[in-house]
Coordinates of N, CA and C in Angstrom, one line a residue:
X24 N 0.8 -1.2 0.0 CA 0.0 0.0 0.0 C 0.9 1.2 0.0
X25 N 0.2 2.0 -0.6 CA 1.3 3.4 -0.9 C 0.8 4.1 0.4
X26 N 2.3 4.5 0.8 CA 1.8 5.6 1.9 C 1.1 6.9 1.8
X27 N 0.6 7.9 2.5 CA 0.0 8.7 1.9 C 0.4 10.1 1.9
X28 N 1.9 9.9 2.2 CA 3.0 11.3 1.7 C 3.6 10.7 0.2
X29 N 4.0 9.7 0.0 CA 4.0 9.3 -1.4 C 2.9 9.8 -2.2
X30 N 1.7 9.6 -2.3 CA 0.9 9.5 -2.6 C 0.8 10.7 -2.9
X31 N 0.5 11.6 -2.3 CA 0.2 12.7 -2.4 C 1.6 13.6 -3.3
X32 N 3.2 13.0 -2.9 CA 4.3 13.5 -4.2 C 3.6 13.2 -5.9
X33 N 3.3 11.4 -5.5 CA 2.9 11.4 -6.7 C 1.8 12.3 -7.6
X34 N 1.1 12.0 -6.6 CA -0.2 13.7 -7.3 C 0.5 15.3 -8.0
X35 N 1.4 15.4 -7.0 CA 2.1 16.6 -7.4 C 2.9 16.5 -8.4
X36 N 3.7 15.2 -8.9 CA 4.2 15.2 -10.2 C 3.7 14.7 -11.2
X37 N 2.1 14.5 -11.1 CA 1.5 14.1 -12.6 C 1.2 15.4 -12.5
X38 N 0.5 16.3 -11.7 CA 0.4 17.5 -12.3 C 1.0 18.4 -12.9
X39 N 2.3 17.9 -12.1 CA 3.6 19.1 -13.2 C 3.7 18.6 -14.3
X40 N 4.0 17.2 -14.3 CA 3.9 16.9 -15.9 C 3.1 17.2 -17.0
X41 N 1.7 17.2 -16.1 CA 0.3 17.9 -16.8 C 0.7 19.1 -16.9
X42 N 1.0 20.1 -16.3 CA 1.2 21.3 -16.5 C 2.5 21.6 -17.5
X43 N 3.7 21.1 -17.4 CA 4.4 21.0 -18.1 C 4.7 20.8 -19.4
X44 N 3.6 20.0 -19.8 CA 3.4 19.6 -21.4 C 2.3 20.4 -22.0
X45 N 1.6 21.3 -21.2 CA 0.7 22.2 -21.6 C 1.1 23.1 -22.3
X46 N 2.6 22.9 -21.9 CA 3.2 24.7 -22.1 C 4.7 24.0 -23.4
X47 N 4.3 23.0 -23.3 CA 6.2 22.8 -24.4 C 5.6 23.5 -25.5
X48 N 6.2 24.1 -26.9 CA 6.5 24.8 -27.2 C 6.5 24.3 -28.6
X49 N 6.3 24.8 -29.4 CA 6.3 24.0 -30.9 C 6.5 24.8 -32.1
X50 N 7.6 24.6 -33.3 CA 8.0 25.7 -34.0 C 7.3 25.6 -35.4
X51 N 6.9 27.2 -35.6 CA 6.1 27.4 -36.9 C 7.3 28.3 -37.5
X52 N 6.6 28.5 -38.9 CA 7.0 29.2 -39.5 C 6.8 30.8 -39.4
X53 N 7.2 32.0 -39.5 CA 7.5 33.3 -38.9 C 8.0 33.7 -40.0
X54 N 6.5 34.0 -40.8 CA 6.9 35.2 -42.2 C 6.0 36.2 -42.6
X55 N 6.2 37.1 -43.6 CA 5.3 37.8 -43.6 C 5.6 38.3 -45.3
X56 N 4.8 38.2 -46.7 CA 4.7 37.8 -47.7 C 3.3 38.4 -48.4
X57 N 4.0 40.0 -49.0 CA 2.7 40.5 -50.4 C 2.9 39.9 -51.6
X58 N 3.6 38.7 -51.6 CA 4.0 37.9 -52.9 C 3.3 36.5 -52.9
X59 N 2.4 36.5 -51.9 CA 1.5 35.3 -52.0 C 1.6 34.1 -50.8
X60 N 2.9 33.7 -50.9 CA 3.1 32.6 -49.8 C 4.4 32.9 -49.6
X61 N 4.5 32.2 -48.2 CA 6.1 32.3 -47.6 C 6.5 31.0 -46.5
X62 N 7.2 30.1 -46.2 CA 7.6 29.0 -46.0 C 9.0 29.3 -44.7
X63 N 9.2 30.1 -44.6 CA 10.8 30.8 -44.1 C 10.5 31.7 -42.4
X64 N 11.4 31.7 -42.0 CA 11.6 31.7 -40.9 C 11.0 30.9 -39.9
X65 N 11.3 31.5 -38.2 CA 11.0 30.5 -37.4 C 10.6 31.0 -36.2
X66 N 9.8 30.6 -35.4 CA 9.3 31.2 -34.2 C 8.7 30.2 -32.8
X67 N 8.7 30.1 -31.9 CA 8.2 28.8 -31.3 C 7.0 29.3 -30.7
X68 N 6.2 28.9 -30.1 CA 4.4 28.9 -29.2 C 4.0 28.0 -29.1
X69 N 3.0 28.0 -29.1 CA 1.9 27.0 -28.5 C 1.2 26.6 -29.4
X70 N 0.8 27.0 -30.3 CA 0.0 27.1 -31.6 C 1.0 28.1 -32.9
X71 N 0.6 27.5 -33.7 CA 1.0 27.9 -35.1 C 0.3 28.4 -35.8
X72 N 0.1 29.7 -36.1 CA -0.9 30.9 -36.9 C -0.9 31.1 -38.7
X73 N -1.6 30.9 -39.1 CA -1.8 31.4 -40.6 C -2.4 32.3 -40.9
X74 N -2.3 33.5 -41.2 CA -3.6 34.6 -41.3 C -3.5 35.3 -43.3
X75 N -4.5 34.7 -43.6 CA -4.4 35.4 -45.3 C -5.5 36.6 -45.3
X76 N -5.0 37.3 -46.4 CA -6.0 38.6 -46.4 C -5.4 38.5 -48.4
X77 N -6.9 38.6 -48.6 CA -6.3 38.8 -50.5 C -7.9 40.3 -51.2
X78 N -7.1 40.7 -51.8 CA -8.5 41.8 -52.5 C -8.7 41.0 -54.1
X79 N -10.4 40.8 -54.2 CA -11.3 39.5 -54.6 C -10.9 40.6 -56.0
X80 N -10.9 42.3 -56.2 CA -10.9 42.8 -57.1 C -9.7 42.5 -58.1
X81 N -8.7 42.5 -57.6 CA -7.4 42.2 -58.5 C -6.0 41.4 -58.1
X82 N -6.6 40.1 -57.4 CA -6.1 38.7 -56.3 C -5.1 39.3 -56.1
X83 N -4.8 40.7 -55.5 CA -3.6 40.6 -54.2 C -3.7 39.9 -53.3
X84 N -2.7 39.5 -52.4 CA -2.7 38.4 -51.3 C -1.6 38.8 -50.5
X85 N -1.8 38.7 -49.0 CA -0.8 39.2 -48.4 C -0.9 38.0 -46.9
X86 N -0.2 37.1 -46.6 CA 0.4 36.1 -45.8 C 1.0 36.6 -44.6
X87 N 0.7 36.2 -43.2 CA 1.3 36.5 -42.1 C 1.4 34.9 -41.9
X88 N 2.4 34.9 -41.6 CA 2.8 33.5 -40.7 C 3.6 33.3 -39.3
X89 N 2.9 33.0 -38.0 CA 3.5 33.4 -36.7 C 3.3 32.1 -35.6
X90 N 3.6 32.5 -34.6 CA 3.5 31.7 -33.6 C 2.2 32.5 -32.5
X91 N 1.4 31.7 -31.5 CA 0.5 32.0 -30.5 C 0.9 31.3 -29.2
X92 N 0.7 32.4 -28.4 CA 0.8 32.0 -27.0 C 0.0 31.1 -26.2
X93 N -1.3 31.5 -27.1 CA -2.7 30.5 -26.1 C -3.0 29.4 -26.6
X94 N -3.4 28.0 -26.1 CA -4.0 27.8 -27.0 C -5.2 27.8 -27.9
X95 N -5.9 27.3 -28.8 CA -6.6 27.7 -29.3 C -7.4 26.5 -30.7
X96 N -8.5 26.3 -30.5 CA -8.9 24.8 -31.3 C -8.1 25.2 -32.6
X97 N -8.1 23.8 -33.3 CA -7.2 23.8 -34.5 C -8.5 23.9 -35.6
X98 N -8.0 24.8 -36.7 CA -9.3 25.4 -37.3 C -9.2 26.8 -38.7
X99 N -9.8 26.6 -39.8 CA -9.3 27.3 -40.3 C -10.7 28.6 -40.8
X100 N -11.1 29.3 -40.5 CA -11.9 30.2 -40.3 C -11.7 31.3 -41.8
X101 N -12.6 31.2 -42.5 CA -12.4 32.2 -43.8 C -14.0 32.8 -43.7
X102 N -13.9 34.3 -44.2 CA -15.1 35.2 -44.1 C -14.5 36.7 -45.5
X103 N -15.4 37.1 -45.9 CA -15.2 37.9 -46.9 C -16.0 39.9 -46.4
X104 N -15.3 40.2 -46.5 CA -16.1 41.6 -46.5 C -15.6 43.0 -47.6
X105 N -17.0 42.8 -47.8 CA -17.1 43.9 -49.2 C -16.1 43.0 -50.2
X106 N -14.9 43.7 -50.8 CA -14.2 43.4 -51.5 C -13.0 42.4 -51.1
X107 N -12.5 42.5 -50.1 CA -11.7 41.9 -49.0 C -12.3 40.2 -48.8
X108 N -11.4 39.5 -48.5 CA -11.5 37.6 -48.2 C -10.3 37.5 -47.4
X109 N -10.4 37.1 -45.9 CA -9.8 36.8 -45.0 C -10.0 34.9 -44.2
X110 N -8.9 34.7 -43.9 CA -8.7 33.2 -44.1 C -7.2 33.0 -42.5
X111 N -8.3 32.8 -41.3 CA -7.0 32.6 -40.3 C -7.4 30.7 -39.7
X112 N -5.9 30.6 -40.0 CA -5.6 28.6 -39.5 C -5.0 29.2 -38.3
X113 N -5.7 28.1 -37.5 CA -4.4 27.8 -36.1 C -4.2 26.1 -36.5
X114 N -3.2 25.4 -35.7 CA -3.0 24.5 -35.7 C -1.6 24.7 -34.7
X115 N -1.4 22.8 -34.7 CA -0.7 22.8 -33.1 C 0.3 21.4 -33.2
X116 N 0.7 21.2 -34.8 CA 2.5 20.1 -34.5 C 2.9 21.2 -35.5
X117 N 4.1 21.0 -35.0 CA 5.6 21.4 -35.5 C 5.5 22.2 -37.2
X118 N 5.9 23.0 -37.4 CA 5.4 23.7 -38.9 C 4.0 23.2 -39.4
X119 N 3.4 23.3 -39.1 CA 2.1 22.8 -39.7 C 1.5 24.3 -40.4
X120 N 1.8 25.6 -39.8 CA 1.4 26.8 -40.9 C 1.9 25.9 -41.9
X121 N 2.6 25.8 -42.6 CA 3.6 25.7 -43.9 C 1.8 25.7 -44.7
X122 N 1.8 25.7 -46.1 CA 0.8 26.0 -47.1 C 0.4 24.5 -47.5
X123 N 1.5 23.6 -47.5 CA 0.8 22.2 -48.2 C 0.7 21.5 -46.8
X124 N 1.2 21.7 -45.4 CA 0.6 21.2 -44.1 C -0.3 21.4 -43.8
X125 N -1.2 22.3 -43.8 CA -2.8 22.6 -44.0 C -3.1 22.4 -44.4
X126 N -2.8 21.9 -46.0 CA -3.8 20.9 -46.9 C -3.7 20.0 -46.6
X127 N -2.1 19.4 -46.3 CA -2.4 17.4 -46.3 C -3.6 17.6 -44.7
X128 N -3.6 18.4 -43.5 CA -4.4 18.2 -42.4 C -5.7 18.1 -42.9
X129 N -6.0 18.7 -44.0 CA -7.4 18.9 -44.6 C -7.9 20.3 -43.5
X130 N -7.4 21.3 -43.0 CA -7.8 22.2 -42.7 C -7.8 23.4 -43.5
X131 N -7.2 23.5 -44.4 CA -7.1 24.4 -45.5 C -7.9 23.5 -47.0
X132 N -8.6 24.0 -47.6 CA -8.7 23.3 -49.0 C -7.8 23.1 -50.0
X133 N -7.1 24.8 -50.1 CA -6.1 25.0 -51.0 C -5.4 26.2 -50.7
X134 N -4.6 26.2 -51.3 CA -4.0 27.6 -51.0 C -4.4 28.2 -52.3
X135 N -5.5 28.2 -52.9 CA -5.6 28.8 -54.2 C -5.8 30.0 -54.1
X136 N -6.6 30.6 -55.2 CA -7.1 32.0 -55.2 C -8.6 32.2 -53.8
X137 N -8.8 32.9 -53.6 CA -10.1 33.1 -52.6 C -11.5 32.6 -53.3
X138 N -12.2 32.0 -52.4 CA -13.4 31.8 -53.2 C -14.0 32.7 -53.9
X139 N -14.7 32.1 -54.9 CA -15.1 33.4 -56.0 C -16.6 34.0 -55.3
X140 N -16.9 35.0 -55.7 CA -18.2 36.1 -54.5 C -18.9 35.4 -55.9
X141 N -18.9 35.4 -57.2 CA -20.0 35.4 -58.5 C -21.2 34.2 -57.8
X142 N -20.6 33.0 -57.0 CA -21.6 31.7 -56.7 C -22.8 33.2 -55.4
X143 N -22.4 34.5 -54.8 CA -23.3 35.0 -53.9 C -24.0 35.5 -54.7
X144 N -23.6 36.3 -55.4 CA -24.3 37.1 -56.7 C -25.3 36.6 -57.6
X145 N -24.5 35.3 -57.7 CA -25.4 34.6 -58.8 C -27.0 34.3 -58.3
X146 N -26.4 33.8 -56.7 CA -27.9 33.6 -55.8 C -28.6 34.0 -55.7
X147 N -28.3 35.5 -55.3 CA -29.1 37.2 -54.8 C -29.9 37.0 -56.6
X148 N -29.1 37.1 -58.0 CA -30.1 37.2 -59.2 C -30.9 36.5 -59.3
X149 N -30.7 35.0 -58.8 CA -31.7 34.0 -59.1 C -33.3 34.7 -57.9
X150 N -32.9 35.1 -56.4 CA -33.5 35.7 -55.5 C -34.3 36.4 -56.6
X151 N -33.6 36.8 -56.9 CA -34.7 38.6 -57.3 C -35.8 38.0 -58.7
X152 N -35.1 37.0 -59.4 CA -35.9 37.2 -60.4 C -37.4 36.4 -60.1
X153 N -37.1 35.5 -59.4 CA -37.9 34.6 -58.5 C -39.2 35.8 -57.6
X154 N -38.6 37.1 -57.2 CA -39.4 37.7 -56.4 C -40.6 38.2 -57.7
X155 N -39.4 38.7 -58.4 CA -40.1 39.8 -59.6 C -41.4 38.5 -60.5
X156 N -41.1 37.3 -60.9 CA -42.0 36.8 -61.4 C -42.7 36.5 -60.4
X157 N -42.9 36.2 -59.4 CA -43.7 35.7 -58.5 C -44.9 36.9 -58.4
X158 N -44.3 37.8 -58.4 CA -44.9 39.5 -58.3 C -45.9 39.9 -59.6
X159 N -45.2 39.3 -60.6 CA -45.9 39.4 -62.0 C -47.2 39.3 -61.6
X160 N -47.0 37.3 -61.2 CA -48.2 36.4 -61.0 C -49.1 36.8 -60.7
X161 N -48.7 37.2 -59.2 CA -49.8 38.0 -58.5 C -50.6 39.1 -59.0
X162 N -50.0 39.9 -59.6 CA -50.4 40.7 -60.5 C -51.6 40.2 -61.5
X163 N -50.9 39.6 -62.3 CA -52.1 38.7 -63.4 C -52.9 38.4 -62.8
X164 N -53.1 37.5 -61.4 CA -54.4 36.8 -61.2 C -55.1 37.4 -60.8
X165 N -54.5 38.9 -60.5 CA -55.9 39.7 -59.4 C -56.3 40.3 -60.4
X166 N -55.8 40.5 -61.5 CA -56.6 41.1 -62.5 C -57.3 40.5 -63.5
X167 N -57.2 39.1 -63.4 CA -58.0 37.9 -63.9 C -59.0 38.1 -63.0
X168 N -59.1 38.0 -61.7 CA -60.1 37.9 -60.9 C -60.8 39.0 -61.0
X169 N -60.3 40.2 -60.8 CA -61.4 41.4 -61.3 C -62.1 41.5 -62.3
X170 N -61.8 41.6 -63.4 CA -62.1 41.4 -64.7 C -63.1 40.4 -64.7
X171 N -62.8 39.2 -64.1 CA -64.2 37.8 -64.4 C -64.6 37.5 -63.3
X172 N -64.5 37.5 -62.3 CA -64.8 37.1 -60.9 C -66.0 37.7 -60.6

């Protein structure tokens, strides 16, 4: 039987260990790139950052690549405004920012161009034309119904 000042050491060094591997440290890459992508330098954290920003008007593209302190679910988050398409990865082994590491994880699709806005657009026309005939309709039948009703 374990005694219960052992016992209680042992408690105190799974927790350090638990606390200790909370915090090890893991190296990303640490660049920053208006030429599209960048693979180079080096920075260590807790998490590994990707942050893209590109304008949908004339595919400029501008790449941060860093390290984070916290951590943070692994995940790759893209959202568009106005003209602007922004795209931030975390992830959490060893260079995983890198561009084709996020794809083999399947957290990135591609590193391609930004999704194209024409599939929102295209939607919003189909929307409207759909309101406007539907409006016709209504139209015609109340004046079918006046007329003969």
């Amino acid at each position: 039987m374990i005694s219960r000042r052992r016992g209680s050491r042992i408690v105190r060094f799974l927790v350090f260990l638990l606390c200790f591997e909370a915090t090890i440290a893991i190296t990303c890459y640490d660049c920053h790139s208006d030429q599209g992508t960048c693979n180079d330098g080096e920075c260590e954290g807790v998490v590994c950052i990707k942050m893209e920003t590109a304008n949908k008007a004339d595919d400029r593209r501008t790449i941060h690549k860093t390290c984070g302190d916290e951590a943070e679910e692994m995940s790759c988050q893209q959202s568009a405004f106005g003209s602007k398409w922004m795209s931030r990865c975390v992830c959490d082994t060893p260079l995983c920012n890198g561009d084709q590491a996020l794809i083999d994880s399947g957290l990135e699709p591609s590193s391609a161009a930004p999704p194209a806005a024409h599939y929102t657009q295209f939607a919003l026309l189909v929307a409207i034309i759909v309101f406007v005939g539907a409006s016709c309709l209504l139209i015609l039948v109340a004046t079918v119904c006046v007329q003969f009703c």
